[in-house]
mmCIF file of C-alpha atoms in Angstrom:
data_model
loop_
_atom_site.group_PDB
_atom_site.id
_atom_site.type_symbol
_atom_site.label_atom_id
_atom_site.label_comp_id
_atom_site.label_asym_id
_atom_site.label_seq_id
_atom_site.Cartn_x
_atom_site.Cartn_y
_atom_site.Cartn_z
ATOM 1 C CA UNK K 1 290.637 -108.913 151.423
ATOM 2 C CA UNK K 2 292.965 -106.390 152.694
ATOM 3 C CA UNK K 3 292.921 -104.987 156.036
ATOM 4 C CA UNK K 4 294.192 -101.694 156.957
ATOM 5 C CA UNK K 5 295.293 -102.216 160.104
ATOM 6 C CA UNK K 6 295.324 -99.073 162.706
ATOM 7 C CA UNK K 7 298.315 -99.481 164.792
ATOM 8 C CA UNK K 8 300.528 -99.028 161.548
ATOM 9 C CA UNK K 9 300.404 -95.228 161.606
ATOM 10 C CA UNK K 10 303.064 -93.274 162.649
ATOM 11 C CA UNK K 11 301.610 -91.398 166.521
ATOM 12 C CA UNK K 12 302.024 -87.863 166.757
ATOM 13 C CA UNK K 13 304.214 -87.486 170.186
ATOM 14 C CA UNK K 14 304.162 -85.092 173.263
ATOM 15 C CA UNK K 15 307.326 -83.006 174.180
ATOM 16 C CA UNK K 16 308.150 -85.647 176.503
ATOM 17 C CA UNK K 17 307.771 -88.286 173.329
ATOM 18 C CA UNK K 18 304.831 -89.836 174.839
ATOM 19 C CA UNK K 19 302.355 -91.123 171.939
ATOM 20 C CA UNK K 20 299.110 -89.878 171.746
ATOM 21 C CA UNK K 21 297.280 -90.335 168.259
ATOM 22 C CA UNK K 22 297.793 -91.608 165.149
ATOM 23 C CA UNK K 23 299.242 -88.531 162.555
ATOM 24 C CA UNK K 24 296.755 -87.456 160.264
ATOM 25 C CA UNK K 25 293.833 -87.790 162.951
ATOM 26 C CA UNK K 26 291.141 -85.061 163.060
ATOM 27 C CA UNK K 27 288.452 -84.317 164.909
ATOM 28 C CA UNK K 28 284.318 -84.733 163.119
ATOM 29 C CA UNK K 29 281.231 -84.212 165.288
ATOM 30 C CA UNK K 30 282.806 -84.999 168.380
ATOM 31 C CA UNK K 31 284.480 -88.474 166.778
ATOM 32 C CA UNK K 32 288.448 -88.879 166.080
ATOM 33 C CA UNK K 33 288.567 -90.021 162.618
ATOM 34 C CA UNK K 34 292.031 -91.895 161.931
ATOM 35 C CA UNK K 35 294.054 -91.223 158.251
ATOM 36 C CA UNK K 36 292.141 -94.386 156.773
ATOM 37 C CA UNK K 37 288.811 -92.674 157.045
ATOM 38 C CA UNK K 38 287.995 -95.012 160.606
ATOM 39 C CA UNK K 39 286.019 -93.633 163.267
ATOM 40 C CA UNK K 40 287.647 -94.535 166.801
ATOM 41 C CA UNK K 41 285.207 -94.360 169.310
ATOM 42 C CA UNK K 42 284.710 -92.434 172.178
ATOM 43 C CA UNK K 43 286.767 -93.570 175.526
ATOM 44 C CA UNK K 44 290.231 -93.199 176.265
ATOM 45 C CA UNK K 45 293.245 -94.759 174.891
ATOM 46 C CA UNK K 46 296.763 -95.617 176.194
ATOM 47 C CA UNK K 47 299.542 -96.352 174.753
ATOM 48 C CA UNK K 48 301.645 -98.265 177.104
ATOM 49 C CA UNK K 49 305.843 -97.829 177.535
ATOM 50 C CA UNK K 50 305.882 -101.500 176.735
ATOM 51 C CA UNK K 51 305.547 -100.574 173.209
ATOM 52 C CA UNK K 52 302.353 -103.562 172.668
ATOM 53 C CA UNK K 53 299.030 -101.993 171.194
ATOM 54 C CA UNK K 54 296.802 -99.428 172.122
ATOM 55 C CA UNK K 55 295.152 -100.072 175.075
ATOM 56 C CA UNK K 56 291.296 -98.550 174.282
ATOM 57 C CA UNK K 57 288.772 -98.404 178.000
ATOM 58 C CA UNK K 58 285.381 -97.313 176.596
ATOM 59 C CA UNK K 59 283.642 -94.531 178.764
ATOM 60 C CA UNK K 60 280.974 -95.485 181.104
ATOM 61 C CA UNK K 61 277.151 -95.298 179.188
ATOM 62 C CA UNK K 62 274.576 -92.959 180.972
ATOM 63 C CA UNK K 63 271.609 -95.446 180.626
ATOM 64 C CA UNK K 64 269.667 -92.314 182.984
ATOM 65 C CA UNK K 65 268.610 -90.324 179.350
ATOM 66 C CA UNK K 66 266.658 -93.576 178.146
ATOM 67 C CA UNK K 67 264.015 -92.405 180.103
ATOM 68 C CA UNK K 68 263.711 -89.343 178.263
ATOM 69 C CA UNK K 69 263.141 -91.242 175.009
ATOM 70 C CA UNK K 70 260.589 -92.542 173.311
ATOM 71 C CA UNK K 71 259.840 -95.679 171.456
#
């Protein structure tokens, strides 16, 4: 099986040539979708000078609005 990996795409840059996200990713419901159709999930990502992967820190979960549901 084949796998598609993510950090092949080329990154879209900032003036200053600082990477940011792969080219060809949109926005959907609030979700970054990447050009193979992959959801990346919400957090933020860094892309360090060293050149190595993208470094992904999830956000902090608000475990407060369980309350509000119900089961």
């Amino acid at each position: 099986m084949k796998y598609d990996v993510d950090y092949d795409f080329p990154y879209e840059r900032t003036k200053e040539g600082t990477p940011i996200v792969p080219a060809g990713t949109y926005e959907q419901d609030g979700l970054y979708v990447l050009p193979n159709g992959r959801y990346m999930p919400p957090g933020a990502y860094y892309y360090p000078e060293s050149g190595c992967d993208i470094i992904y820190e999830p956000i902090r979960l608000d475990l407060s609005s369980l309350d509000r549901l119900e089961f």
